PDB file of C-alpha atoms in Angstrom:
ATOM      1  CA  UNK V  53    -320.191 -87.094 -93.374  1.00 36.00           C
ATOM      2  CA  UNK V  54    -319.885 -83.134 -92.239  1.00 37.00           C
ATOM      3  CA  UNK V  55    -317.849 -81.626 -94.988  1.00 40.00           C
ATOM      4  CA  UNK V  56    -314.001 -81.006 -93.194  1.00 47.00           C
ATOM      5  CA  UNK V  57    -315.336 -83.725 -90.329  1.00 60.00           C
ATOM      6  CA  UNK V  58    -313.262 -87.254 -90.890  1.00 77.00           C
ATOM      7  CA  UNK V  59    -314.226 -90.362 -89.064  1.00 82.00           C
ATOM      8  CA  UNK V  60    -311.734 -91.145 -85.886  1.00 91.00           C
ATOM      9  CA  UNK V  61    -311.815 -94.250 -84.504  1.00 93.00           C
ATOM     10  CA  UNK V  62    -309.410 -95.353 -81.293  1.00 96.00           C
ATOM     11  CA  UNK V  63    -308.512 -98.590 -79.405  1.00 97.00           C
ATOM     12  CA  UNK V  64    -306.479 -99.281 -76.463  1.00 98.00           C
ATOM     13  CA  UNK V  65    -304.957-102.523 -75.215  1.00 98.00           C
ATOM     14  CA  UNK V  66    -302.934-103.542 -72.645  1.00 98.00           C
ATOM     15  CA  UNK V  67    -300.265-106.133 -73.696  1.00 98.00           C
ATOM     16  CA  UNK V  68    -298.161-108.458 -71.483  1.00 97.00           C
ATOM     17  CA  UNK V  69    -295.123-107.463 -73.137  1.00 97.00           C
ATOM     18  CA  UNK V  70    -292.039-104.984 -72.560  1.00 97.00           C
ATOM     19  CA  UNK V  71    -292.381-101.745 -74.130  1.00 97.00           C
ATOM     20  CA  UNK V  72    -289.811-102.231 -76.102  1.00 96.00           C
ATOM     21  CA  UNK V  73    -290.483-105.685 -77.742  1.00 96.00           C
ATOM     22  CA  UNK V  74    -294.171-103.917 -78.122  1.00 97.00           C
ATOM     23  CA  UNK V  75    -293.067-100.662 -80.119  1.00 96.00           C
ATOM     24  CA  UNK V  76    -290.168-102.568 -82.405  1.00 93.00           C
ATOM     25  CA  UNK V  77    -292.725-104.665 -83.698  1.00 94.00           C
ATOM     26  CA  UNK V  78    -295.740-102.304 -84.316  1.00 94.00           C
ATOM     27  CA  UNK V  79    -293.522 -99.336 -85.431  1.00 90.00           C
ATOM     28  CA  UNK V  80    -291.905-101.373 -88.371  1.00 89.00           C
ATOM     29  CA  UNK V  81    -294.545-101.086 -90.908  1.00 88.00           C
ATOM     30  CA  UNK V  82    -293.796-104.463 -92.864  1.00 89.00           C
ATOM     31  CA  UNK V  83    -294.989-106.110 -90.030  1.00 92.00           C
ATOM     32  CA  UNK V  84    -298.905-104.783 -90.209  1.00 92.00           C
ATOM     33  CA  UNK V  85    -299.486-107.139 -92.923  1.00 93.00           C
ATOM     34  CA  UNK V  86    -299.091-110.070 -89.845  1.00 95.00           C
ATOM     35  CA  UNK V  87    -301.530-108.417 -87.895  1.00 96.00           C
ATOM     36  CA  UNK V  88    -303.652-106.005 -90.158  1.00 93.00           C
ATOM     37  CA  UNK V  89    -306.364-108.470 -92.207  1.00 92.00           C
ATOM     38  CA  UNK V  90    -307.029-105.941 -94.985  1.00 91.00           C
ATOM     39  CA  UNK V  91    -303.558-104.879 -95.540  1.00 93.00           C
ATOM     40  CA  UNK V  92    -302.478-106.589 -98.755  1.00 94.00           C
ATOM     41  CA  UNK V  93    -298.576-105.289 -98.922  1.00 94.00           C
ATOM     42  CA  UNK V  94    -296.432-103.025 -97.631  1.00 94.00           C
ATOM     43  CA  UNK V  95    -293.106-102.457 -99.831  1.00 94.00           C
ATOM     44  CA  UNK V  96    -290.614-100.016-100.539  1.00 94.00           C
ATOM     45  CA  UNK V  97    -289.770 -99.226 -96.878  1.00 92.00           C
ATOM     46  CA  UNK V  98    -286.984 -96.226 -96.715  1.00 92.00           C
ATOM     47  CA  UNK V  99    -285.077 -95.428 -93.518  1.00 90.00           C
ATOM     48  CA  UNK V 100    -283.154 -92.007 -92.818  1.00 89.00           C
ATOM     49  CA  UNK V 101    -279.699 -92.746 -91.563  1.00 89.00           C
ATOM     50  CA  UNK V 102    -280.611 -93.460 -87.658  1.00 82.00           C
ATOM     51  CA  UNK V 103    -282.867 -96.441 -88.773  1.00 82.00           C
ATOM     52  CA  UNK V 104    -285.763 -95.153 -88.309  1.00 81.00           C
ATOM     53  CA  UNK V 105    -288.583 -95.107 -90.790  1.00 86.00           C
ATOM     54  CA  UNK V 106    -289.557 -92.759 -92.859  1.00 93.00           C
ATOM     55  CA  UNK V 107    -291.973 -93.689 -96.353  1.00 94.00           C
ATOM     56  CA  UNK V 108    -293.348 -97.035 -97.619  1.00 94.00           C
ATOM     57  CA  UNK V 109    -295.631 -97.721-100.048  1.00 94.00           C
ATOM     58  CA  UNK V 110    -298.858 -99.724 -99.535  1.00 94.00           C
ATOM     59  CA  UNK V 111    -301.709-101.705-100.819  1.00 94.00           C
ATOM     60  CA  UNK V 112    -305.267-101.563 -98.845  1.00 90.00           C
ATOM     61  CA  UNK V 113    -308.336-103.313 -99.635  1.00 87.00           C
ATOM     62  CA  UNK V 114    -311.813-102.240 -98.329  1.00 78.00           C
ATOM     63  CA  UNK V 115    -315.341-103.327 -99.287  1.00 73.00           C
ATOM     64  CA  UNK V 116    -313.984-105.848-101.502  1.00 78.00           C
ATOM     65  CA  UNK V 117    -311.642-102.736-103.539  1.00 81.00           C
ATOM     66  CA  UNK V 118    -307.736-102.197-103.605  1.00 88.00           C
ATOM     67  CA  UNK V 119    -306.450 -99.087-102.935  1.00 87.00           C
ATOM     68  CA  UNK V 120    -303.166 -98.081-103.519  1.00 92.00           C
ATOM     69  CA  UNK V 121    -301.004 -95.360-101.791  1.00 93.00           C
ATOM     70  CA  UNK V 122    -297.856 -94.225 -99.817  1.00 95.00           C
ATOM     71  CA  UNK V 123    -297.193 -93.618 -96.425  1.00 94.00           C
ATOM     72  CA  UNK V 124    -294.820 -91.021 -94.385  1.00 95.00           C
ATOM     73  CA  UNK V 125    -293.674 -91.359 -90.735  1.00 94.00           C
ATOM     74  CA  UNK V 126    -294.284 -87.824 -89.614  1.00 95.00           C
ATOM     75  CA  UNK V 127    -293.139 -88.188 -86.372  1.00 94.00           C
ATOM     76  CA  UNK V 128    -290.617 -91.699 -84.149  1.00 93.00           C
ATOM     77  CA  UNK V 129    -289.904 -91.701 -80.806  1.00 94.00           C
ATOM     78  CA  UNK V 130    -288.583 -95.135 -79.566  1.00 94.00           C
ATOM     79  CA  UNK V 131    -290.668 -96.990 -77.096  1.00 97.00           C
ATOM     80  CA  UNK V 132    -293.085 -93.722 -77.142  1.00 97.00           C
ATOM     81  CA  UNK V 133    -294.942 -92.860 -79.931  1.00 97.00           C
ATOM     82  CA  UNK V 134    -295.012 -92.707 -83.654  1.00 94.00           C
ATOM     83  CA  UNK V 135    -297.496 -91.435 -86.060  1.00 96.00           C
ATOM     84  CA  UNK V 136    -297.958 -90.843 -89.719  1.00 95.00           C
ATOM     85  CA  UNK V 137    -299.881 -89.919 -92.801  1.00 96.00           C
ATOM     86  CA  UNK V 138    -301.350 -91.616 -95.813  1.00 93.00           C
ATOM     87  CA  UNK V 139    -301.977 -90.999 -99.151  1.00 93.00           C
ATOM     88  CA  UNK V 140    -303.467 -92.232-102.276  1.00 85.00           C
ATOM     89  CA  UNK V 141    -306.204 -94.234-102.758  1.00 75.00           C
ATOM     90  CA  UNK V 142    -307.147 -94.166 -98.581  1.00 79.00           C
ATOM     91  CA  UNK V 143    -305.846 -90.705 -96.945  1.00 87.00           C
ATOM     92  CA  UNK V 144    -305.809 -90.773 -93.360  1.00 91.00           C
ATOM     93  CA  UNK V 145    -303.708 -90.253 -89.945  1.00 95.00           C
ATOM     94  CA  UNK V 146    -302.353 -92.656 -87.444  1.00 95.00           C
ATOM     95  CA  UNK V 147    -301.247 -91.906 -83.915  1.00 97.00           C
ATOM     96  CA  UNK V 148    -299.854 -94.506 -81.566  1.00 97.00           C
ATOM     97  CA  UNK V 149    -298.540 -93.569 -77.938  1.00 98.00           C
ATOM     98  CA  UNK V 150    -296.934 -96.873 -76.341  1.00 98.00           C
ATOM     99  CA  UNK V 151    -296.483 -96.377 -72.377  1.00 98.00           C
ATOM    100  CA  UNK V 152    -294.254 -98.962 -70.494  1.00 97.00           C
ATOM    101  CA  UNK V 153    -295.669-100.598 -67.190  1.00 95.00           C
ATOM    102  CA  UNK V 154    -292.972-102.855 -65.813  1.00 92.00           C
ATOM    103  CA  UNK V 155    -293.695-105.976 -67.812  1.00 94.00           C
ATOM    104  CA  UNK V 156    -296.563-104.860 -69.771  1.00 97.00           C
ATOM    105  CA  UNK V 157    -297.466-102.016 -72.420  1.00 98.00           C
ATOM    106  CA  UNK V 158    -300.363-100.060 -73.303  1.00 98.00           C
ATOM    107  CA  UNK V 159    -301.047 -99.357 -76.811  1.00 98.00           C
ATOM    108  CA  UNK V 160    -303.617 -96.295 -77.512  1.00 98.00           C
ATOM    109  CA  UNK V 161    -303.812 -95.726 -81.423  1.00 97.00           C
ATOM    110  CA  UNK V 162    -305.845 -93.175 -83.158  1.00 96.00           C
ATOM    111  CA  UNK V 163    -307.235 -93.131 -86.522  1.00 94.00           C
ATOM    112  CA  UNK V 164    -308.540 -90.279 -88.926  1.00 93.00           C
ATOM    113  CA  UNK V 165    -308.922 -91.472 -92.352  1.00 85.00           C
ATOM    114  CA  UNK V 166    -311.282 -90.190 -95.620  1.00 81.00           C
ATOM    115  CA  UNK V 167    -313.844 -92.568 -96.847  1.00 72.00           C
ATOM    116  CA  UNK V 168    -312.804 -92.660-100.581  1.00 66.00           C
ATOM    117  CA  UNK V 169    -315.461 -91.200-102.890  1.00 67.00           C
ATOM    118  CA  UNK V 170    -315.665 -94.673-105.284  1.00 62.00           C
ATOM    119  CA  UNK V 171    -316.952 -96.331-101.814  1.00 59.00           C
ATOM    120  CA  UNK V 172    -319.364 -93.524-100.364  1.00 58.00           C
ATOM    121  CA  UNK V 173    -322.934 -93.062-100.484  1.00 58.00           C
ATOM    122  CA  UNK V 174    -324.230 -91.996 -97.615  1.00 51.00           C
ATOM    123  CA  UNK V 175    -326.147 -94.962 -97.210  1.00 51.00           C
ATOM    124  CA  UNK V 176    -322.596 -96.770 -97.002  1.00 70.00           C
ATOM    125  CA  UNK V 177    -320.850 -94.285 -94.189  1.00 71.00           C
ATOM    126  CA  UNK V 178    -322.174 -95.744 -91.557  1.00 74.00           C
ATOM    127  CA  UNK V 179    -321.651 -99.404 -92.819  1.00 76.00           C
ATOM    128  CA  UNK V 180    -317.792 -98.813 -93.635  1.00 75.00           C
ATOM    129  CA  UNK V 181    -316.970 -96.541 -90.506  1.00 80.00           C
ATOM    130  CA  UNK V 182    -318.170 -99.786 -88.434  1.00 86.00           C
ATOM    131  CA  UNK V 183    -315.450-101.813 -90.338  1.00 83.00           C
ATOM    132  CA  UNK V 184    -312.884 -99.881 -89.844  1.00 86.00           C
ATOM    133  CA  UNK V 185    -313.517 -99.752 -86.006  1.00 92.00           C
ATOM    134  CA  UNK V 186    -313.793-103.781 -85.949  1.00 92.00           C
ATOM    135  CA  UNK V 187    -310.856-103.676 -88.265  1.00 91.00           C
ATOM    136  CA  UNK V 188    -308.661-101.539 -85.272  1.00 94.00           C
ATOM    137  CA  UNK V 189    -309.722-103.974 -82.823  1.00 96.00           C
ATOM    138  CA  UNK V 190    -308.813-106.955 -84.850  1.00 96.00           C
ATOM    139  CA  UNK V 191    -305.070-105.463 -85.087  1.00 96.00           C
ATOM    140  CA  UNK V 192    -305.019-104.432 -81.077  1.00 97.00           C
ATOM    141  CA  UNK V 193    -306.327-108.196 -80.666  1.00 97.00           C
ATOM    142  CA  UNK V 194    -303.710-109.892 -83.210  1.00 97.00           C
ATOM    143  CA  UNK V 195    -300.925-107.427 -81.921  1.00 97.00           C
ATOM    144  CA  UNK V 196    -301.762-108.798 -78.388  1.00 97.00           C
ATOM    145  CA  UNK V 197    -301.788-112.662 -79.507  1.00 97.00           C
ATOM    146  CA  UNK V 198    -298.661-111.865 -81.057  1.00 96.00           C
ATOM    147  CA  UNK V 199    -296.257-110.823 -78.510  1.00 96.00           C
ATOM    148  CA  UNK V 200    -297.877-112.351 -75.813  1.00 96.00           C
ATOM    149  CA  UNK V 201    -297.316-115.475 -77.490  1.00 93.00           C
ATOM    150  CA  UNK V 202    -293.454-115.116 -77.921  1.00 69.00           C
ATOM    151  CA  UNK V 203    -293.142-114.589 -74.312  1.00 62.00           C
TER     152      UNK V 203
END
């Protein structure tokens, strides 16, 4: 990996789903663990006085190792967007932009994340940056099955 460069991965999905069903699921961050396979916990959710998120603390496994860290919402906006930052064991940036379409919802999320130093060699770079992709899909697919399900 370019020193500076991080790997960015992105999916989008389309969801049958209302926007706001859509974003009040995926924006509360105790509910990755349903949908996110290597996501071990999420705990020690705060919330500033409006309700909205704001830090949580997390533990990630990859390639077999746990990683432990916290988490900040940088930025909420209901039934729009949310995004935030990582850090600890796994430091990395996630951006998700939610856009209503009558009945259904499109979900774009971006990814920028550091492969950890006890995990690279740069024989394993490519190996683990193909992971993480299929891991993004598996979340867009199990976020999908999920609230198309409870229809």
């Amino acid at each position: 990996m370019a020193q500076g460069k991080r790997p960015k991965i992105q999916r989008t999905t389309e969801i049958a789903a209302p926007v706001e069903k859509v974003f009040a699921y995926y924006a509360n961050m105790e509910n990755q663990v349903e949908i996110w396979p290597s996501l071990v916990e999420v705990r020690d959710m705060q919330y500033d006085e409006q309700g909205c998120p704001t830090t949580y603390e997390w533990t990630y496994k990859m390639a077999g190792m746990r990683f432990d860290g916290t988490g900040r919402i940088t930025e909420y906006e209901p039934n729009r967007r949310f995004a935030g930052e990582s850090k600890g064991g796994i430091d990395s940036y996630i951006q998700v932009t939610f856009e209503g379409r009558g009945a259904t919802t499109l979900v774009h999320e971006e990814v920028e994340y550091e492969i950890p130093n006890t995990l690279l060699g740069r024989f394993a770079e490519p190996f683990l940056m193909r992971i993480n992709e299929n891991e993004l899909e598996t979340i867009h697919r199990n976020l999908k099955a999920r609230m198309e399900a409870e229809q």
